Amino acid sequence: MTQCAGKKLTGLVAATFTPFTSQGEVNLSEIGPYIDYLKEKQGVNSIFVNGTTGEGMSLSVDERKLLAEDWCRKAKGKMEQVIVHVGCTSLKDSQELARHAVGIGADGIAVIAPSFFKPRSAESVRAYLQTVADVAPNVPFYYYHLPALTGVNVPASDLLEGIETLIPSFRGVKFSGSNLMDLGQCISRIQPHWSILYGVDEQLLAALALGAHGAVGSTYNYLGSHMNKLLSEFDSGNLVQARNLQFKMQELINHAVKVGFDVGVNKQLMNEVSGLQLGPPRLPILPCPQSHAIAIKQKYQHLFSVH
């Protein structure tokens, strides 16, 4: 894994779940098999760790360091890029995690806007991000835009104005919002070495049409092979085939939402599909009844002809 001058981040990036034991402790033993599963079964070659899917905000700083180090060590030589999310509600904690990411050889770091004392302007978000990026100046830096959960509704496109002057290591945005106009404005003003990765899986095709360079998402953990096919069909101009794959994903997610689709349900679905033992989520997220996950898995198998 290389640092700031490394390969541009493109394609599918799996937002990984954090493996826990049945007692709710971090379970590092599943990370190696997890990486092999993503690469060999799903064709996914980059990962985003300790993010929303990984319940990063429910982990202690020590747990996040432990996980980031293990992901980076075991992914070496297997994954193209490991992006470590280091965002916290505490600026000092974010800086500590950013320094740690440098030491373990992360390929990039990402920071979400703090969500308790919320920045109210693009200037305040940029200042926060700059203060974290300054402690890891040689590692590619990504802004993690997730307004639905942070409540920070500053347009990402506003944030990009002058960003590279403040953060020379800035390399793009994980755009996990549904505002496609804002996404389009981000893409329209990017630099050649930046990446805009879309984070709303069920709208991936729309983002690709606007020029997104790839996607970061939870469903790519178990739908990566099918969504790689979507990328291939789009790149080949086969829009009907690409739409059909997107519509299938939408049908699966719509079905899951009716059951109740949170991180706990999603994690149990991953357990059922992959055969990995990633454990339950951490409170306040409640464990998923296995019957719910099995029902969603059956829908998954029906839609994608998995036998």
Coordinates of C-alpha atoms in Angstrom, one line a residue:
M1 CA 0.0 0.0 0.0
T2 CA 1.3 3.4 -1.0
Q3 CA 0.8 6.9 0.2
C4 CA -0.3 10.3 -1.3
A5 CA 0.9 9.8 -4.9
G6 CA -0.8 6.4 -5.2
K7 CA -3.4 5.1 -7.6
K8 CA -6.6 7.1 -8.1
L9 CA -9.5 5.5 -6.1
T10 CA -12.1 4.2 -8.5
G11 CA -14.6 1.3 -8.9
L12 CA -16.3 -0.5 -6.0
V13 CA -15.2 0.0 -2.5
A14 CA -16.8 -2.2 0.2
A15 CA -17.7 -0.3 3.4
T16 CA -16.8 -3.2 5.8
F17 CA -18.7 -4.4 8.8
T18 CA -16.8 -4.7 12.0
P19 CA -16.6 -8.4 13.2
F20 CA -17.7 -8.8 16.8
T21 CA -17.8 -11.9 19.0
S22 CA -21.2 -12.9 20.4
Q23 CA -20.2 -11.0 23.5
G24 CA -19.8 -7.8 21.5
E25 CA -16.0 -7.6 21.5
V26 CA -13.9 -6.9 18.4
N27 CA -13.1 -10.2 16.6
L28 CA -10.0 -9.9 14.5
S29 CA -10.0 -13.6 13.5
E30 CA -12.7 -12.9 10.8
I31 CA -10.8 -10.1 9.0
G32 CA -8.5 -12.3 7.0
P33 CA -11.3 -14.6 5.7
Y34 CA -13.4 -11.5 5.1
I35 CA -10.8 -9.9 2.8
D36 CA -10.4 -13.2 0.9
Y37 CA -14.2 -13.3 0.5
L38 CA -14.4 -9.8 -0.9
K39 CA -11.6 -10.3 -3.4
E40 CA -12.3 -13.9 -4.5
K41 CA -16.1 -14.0 -4.4
Q42 CA -17.2 -10.4 -5.0
G43 CA -14.3 -9.0 -7.1
V44 CA -14.0 -6.0 -4.7
N45 CA -10.4 -4.8 -4.4
S46 CA -10.7 -1.8 -2.1
I47 CA -12.2 -1.3 1.4
F48 CA -13.5 1.5 3.6
V49 CA -13.1 0.6 7.3
N50 CA -14.5 2.0 10.5
G51 CA -17.2 3.9 8.8
T52 CA -21.0 3.9 9.3
T53 CA -21.4 0.3 8.2
G54 CA -18.5 -0.6 10.5
E55 CA -20.2 1.1 13.4
G56 CA -17.1 3.3 13.7
M57 CA -18.8 5.9 15.9
S58 CA -19.7 3.2 18.4
L59 CA -16.1 2.1 18.8
S60 CA -13.5 3.4 21.2
V61 CA -10.4 5.0 19.8
D62 CA -8.3 2.0 20.9
E63 CA -10.7 -0.4 19.1
R64 CA -10.6 1.7 15.9
K65 CA -6.8 1.6 16.0
L66 CA -6.8 -2.1 16.5
L67 CA -9.1 -2.7 13.7
A68 CA -7.5 -0.3 11.3
E69 CA -4.1 -1.9 11.9
D70 CA -5.4 -5.4 11.3
W71 CA -7.3 -4.5 8.2
C72 CA -4.2 -2.8 6.7
R73 CA -1.9 -5.6 7.7
K74 CA -4.0 -8.4 6.3
A75 CA -5.1 -6.5 3.2
K76 CA -1.4 -5.9 2.1
G77 CA -0.8 -7.6 -1.2
K78 CA -4.5 -8.4 -1.6
M79 CA -6.5 -5.2 -1.6
E80 CA -5.6 -2.2 -3.8
Q81 CA -6.5 0.4 -1.3
V82 CA -7.6 0.5 2.3
I83 CA -9.2 3.8 3.3
V84 CA -9.5 4.3 7.1
H85 CA -12.3 6.5 8.4
V86 CA -10.9 8.6 11.3
G87 CA -13.8 11.0 11.9
C88 CA -15.0 11.5 15.5
T89 CA -17.0 14.0 17.4
S90 CA -13.7 15.0 19.1
L91 CA -11.2 16.8 17.0
K92 CA -8.3 15.4 19.1
D93 CA -9.5 11.9 18.7
S94 CA -9.7 12.4 14.9
Q95 CA -6.2 13.7 14.9
E96 CA -4.9 10.8 17.0
L97 CA -6.6 8.3 14.6
A98 CA -5.2 10.1 11.5
R99 CA -1.6 9.9 12.9
H100 CA -2.2 6.3 13.6
A101 CA -3.4 5.7 10.1
V102 CA -0.1 7.1 8.8
G103 CA 1.9 4.7 10.9
I104 CA 0.0 1.6 9.7
G105 CA 0.3 2.4 6.0
A106 CA -3.3 3.3 5.2
D107 CA -3.8 4.3 1.6
G108 CA -6.1 7.1 2.6
I109 CA -8.1 8.6 5.4
A110 CA -11.6 9.9 5.4
V111 CA -13.3 12.3 7.8
I112 CA -17.0 12.8 8.4
A113 CA -18.4 16.1 9.7
P114 CA -18.8 16.1 13.5
S115 CA -22.5 15.6 14.4
F116 CA -23.1 16.9 17.9
F117 CA -21.7 20.4 17.7
K118 CA -22.4 20.8 14.1
P119 CA -20.5 23.0 11.7
R120 CA -22.9 25.4 10.1
S121 CA -21.0 26.6 7.1
A122 CA -18.6 25.3 4.4
E123 CA -15.9 27.4 6.1
S124 CA -16.3 25.7 9.4
V125 CA -16.3 22.2 7.8
R126 CA -13.2 23.0 5.8
A127 CA -11.4 24.3 9.0
Y128 CA -12.3 21.1 10.9
L129 CA -11.1 18.9 8.0
Q130 CA -7.9 20.9 7.6
T131 CA -7.0 20.6 11.2
V132 CA -7.3 16.8 10.9
A133 CA -5.5 16.6 7.6
D134 CA -2.6 18.7 8.8
V135 CA -1.4 15.8 11.1
A136 CA -1.2 13.4 8.1
P137 CA -0.1 15.6 5.2
N138 CA 1.2 12.8 3.0
V139 CA -1.8 10.5 3.1
P140 CA -4.7 11.0 0.6
F141 CA -7.6 12.7 2.3
Y142 CA -11.3 12.3 1.6
Y143 CA -14.3 14.1 2.9
Y144 CA -17.2 11.8 4.0
H145 CA -20.4 13.6 3.2
L146 CA -23.4 12.0 5.0
P147 CA -26.0 14.7 5.8
A148 CA -28.8 12.3 6.7
L149 CA -27.0 11.1 9.7
T150 CA -24.7 14.0 10.7
G151 CA -27.4 16.7 10.2
V152 CA -24.7 18.8 8.6
N153 CA -26.5 20.0 5.4
V154 CA -23.7 22.1 4.0
P155 CA -23.5 21.3 0.2
A156 CA -20.4 19.2 -0.5
S157 CA -19.9 21.3 -3.7
D158 CA -19.6 24.5 -1.5
L159 CA -17.0 22.7 0.6
L160 CA -14.8 22.0 -2.4
E161 CA -14.2 25.7 -3.1
G162 CA -10.5 26.3 -2.3
I163 CA -10.2 23.0 -0.5
E164 CA -6.9 22.0 -2.0
T165 CA -5.3 25.3 -1.0
L166 CA -6.1 24.4 2.6
I167 CA -5.6 20.6 2.3
P168 CA -3.0 19.8 -0.4
S169 CA -3.5 16.0 0.3
F170 CA -7.2 16.3 -0.6
R171 CA -8.2 13.6 -3.0
G172 CA -12.0 13.5 -3.1
V173 CA -15.4 12.9 -1.5
K174 CA -17.3 9.9 -0.3
F175 CA -20.7 11.4 -1.3
S176 CA -23.4 9.6 0.7
G177 CA -26.2 12.0 0.0
S178 CA -29.2 11.8 -2.3
N179 CA -28.9 15.3 -3.7
L180 CA -27.8 14.6 -7.2
M181 CA -27.5 18.2 -8.2
D182 CA -25.0 18.7 -5.4
L183 CA -23.2 15.5 -6.6
G184 CA -23.2 16.9 -10.1
Q185 CA -21.7 20.2 -9.0
C186 CA -19.0 18.3 -7.1
I187 CA -18.1 16.3 -10.2
S188 CA -18.2 19.4 -12.5
R189 CA -15.4 21.1 -10.5
I190 CA -13.1 18.2 -9.7
Q191 CA -9.4 18.1 -10.3
P192 CA -8.0 15.2 -12.4
H193 CA -6.5 13.5 -9.4
W194 CA -9.7 13.7 -7.3
S195 CA -12.2 10.9 -6.9
I196 CA -15.9 11.3 -6.3
L197 CA -17.3 8.0 -4.9
Y198 CA -21.0 7.7 -4.5
G199 CA -22.5 6.2 -1.3
V200 CA -26.2 5.6 -2.0
D201 CA -26.0 2.1 -3.5
E202 CA -29.6 2.1 -4.9
Q203 CA -28.8 5.2 -7.0
L204 CA -25.4 4.1 -8.3
L205 CA -26.3 4.2 -12.0
A206 CA -27.6 7.8 -11.8
A207 CA -24.3 8.8 -10.1
L208 CA -22.3 7.1 -12.9
A209 CA -24.2 9.0 -15.5
L210 CA -23.2 12.2 -13.8
G211 CA -19.5 11.1 -13.9
A212 CA -18.9 9.5 -10.5
H213 CA -15.6 7.5 -10.4
G214 CA -17.0 4.6 -8.4
A215 CA -18.9 3.9 -5.2
V216 CA -18.4 3.1 -1.5
G217 CA -21.2 1.1 0.0
S218 CA -22.3 -1.7 2.3
T219 CA -24.2 -3.8 -0.2
Y220 CA -21.0 -4.3 -2.2
N221 CA -19.9 -6.7 0.5
Y222 CA -22.4 -9.3 -0.9
L223 CA -23.5 -7.7 -4.2
G224 CA -20.1 -6.7 -5.5
S225 CA -19.9 -9.2 -8.3
H226 CA -23.3 -8.0 -9.7
M227 CA -22.5 -4.3 -9.3
N228 CA -19.2 -4.8 -11.0
K229 CA -21.2 -6.1 -13.9
L230 CA -23.3 -3.0 -13.7
L231 CA -20.1 -0.9 -14.0
S232 CA -19.0 -3.0 -16.9
E233 CA -22.3 -2.7 -18.7
F234 CA -22.3 1.1 -18.2
D235 CA -18.8 1.5 -19.4
S236 CA -19.7 -0.5 -22.5
G237 CA -22.8 1.7 -23.2
N238 CA -25.2 -1.2 -22.4
L239 CA -27.6 1.0 -20.5
V240 CA -30.6 -1.4 -20.6
Q241 CA -28.5 -4.1 -18.9
A242 CA -27.1 -1.7 -16.4
R243 CA -30.6 -0.5 -15.6
N244 CA -31.8 -4.0 -15.1
L245 CA -29.1 -4.7 -12.5
Q246 CA -29.8 -1.4 -10.7
F247 CA -33.5 -2.2 -10.7
K248 CA -32.8 -5.6 -9.1
M249 CA -30.7 -4.0 -6.4
Q250 CA -33.5 -1.4 -5.8
E251 CA -36.1 -4.2 -5.5
L252 CA -33.9 -6.0 -3.0
I253 CA -33.3 -2.9 -0.9
N254 CA -37.0 -1.9 -1.1
H255 CA -37.9 -5.3 0.2
A256 CA -35.4 -5.1 3.0
V257 CA -36.6 -1.6 4.0
K258 CA -40.1 -3.0 4.5
V259 CA -38.6 -5.5 6.9
G260 CA -36.6 -2.9 8.6
F261 CA -33.1 -2.3 7.0
D262 CA -30.6 -1.0 9.5
V263 CA -27.0 -1.9 10.1
G264 CA -28.0 -4.8 12.3
V265 CA -30.2 -6.3 9.6
N266 CA -27.6 -5.6 6.9
K267 CA -24.8 -7.2 9.0
Q268 CA -26.9 -10.4 9.6
L269 CA -27.7 -10.5 5.8
M270 CA -23.9 -10.4 5.2
N271 CA -23.5 -13.3 7.7
E272 CA -26.1 -15.3 5.9
V273 CA -24.9 -14.7 2.3
S274 CA -21.1 -14.9 3.0
G275 CA -21.0 -17.6 5.6
L276 CA -18.7 -15.4 7.7
Q277 CA -19.3 -14.9 11.4
L278 CA -19.4 -11.2 11.9
G279 CA -21.5 -11.3 15.0
P280 CA -24.2 -8.9 16.2
P281 CA -24.2 -5.1 16.0
R282 CA -23.3 -3.0 19.0
L283 CA -26.0 -1.2 21.1
P284 CA -27.9 1.0 20.5
I285 CA -28.4 -1.0 17.3
L286 CA -30.4 -4.1 18.1
P287 CA -29.6 -7.6 16.7
C288 CA -31.6 -8.7 13.7
P289 CA -34.0 -11.5 14.0
Q290 CA -32.5 -14.3 11.9
S291 CA -35.8 -14.8 10.2
H292 CA -35.7 -11.3 8.8
A293 CA -32.3 -11.8 7.3
I294 CA -33.2 -15.2 5.8
A295 CA -36.3 -13.6 4.2
I296 CA -34.1 -10.9 2.6
K297 CA -31.5 -13.5 1.6
Q298 CA -34.3 -15.5 -0.2
K299 CA -35.2 -12.3 -2.1
Y300 CA -31.6 -11.8 -2.9
Q301 CA -31.3 -15.4 -4.3
H302 CA -34.4 -15.0 -6.3
L303 CA -33.3 -11.7 -7.9
F304 CA -29.7 -12.6 -8.6
S305 CA -30.2 -16.3 -9.3
V306 CA -27.8 -17.5 -6.6
H307 CA -27.8 -21.2 -6.1

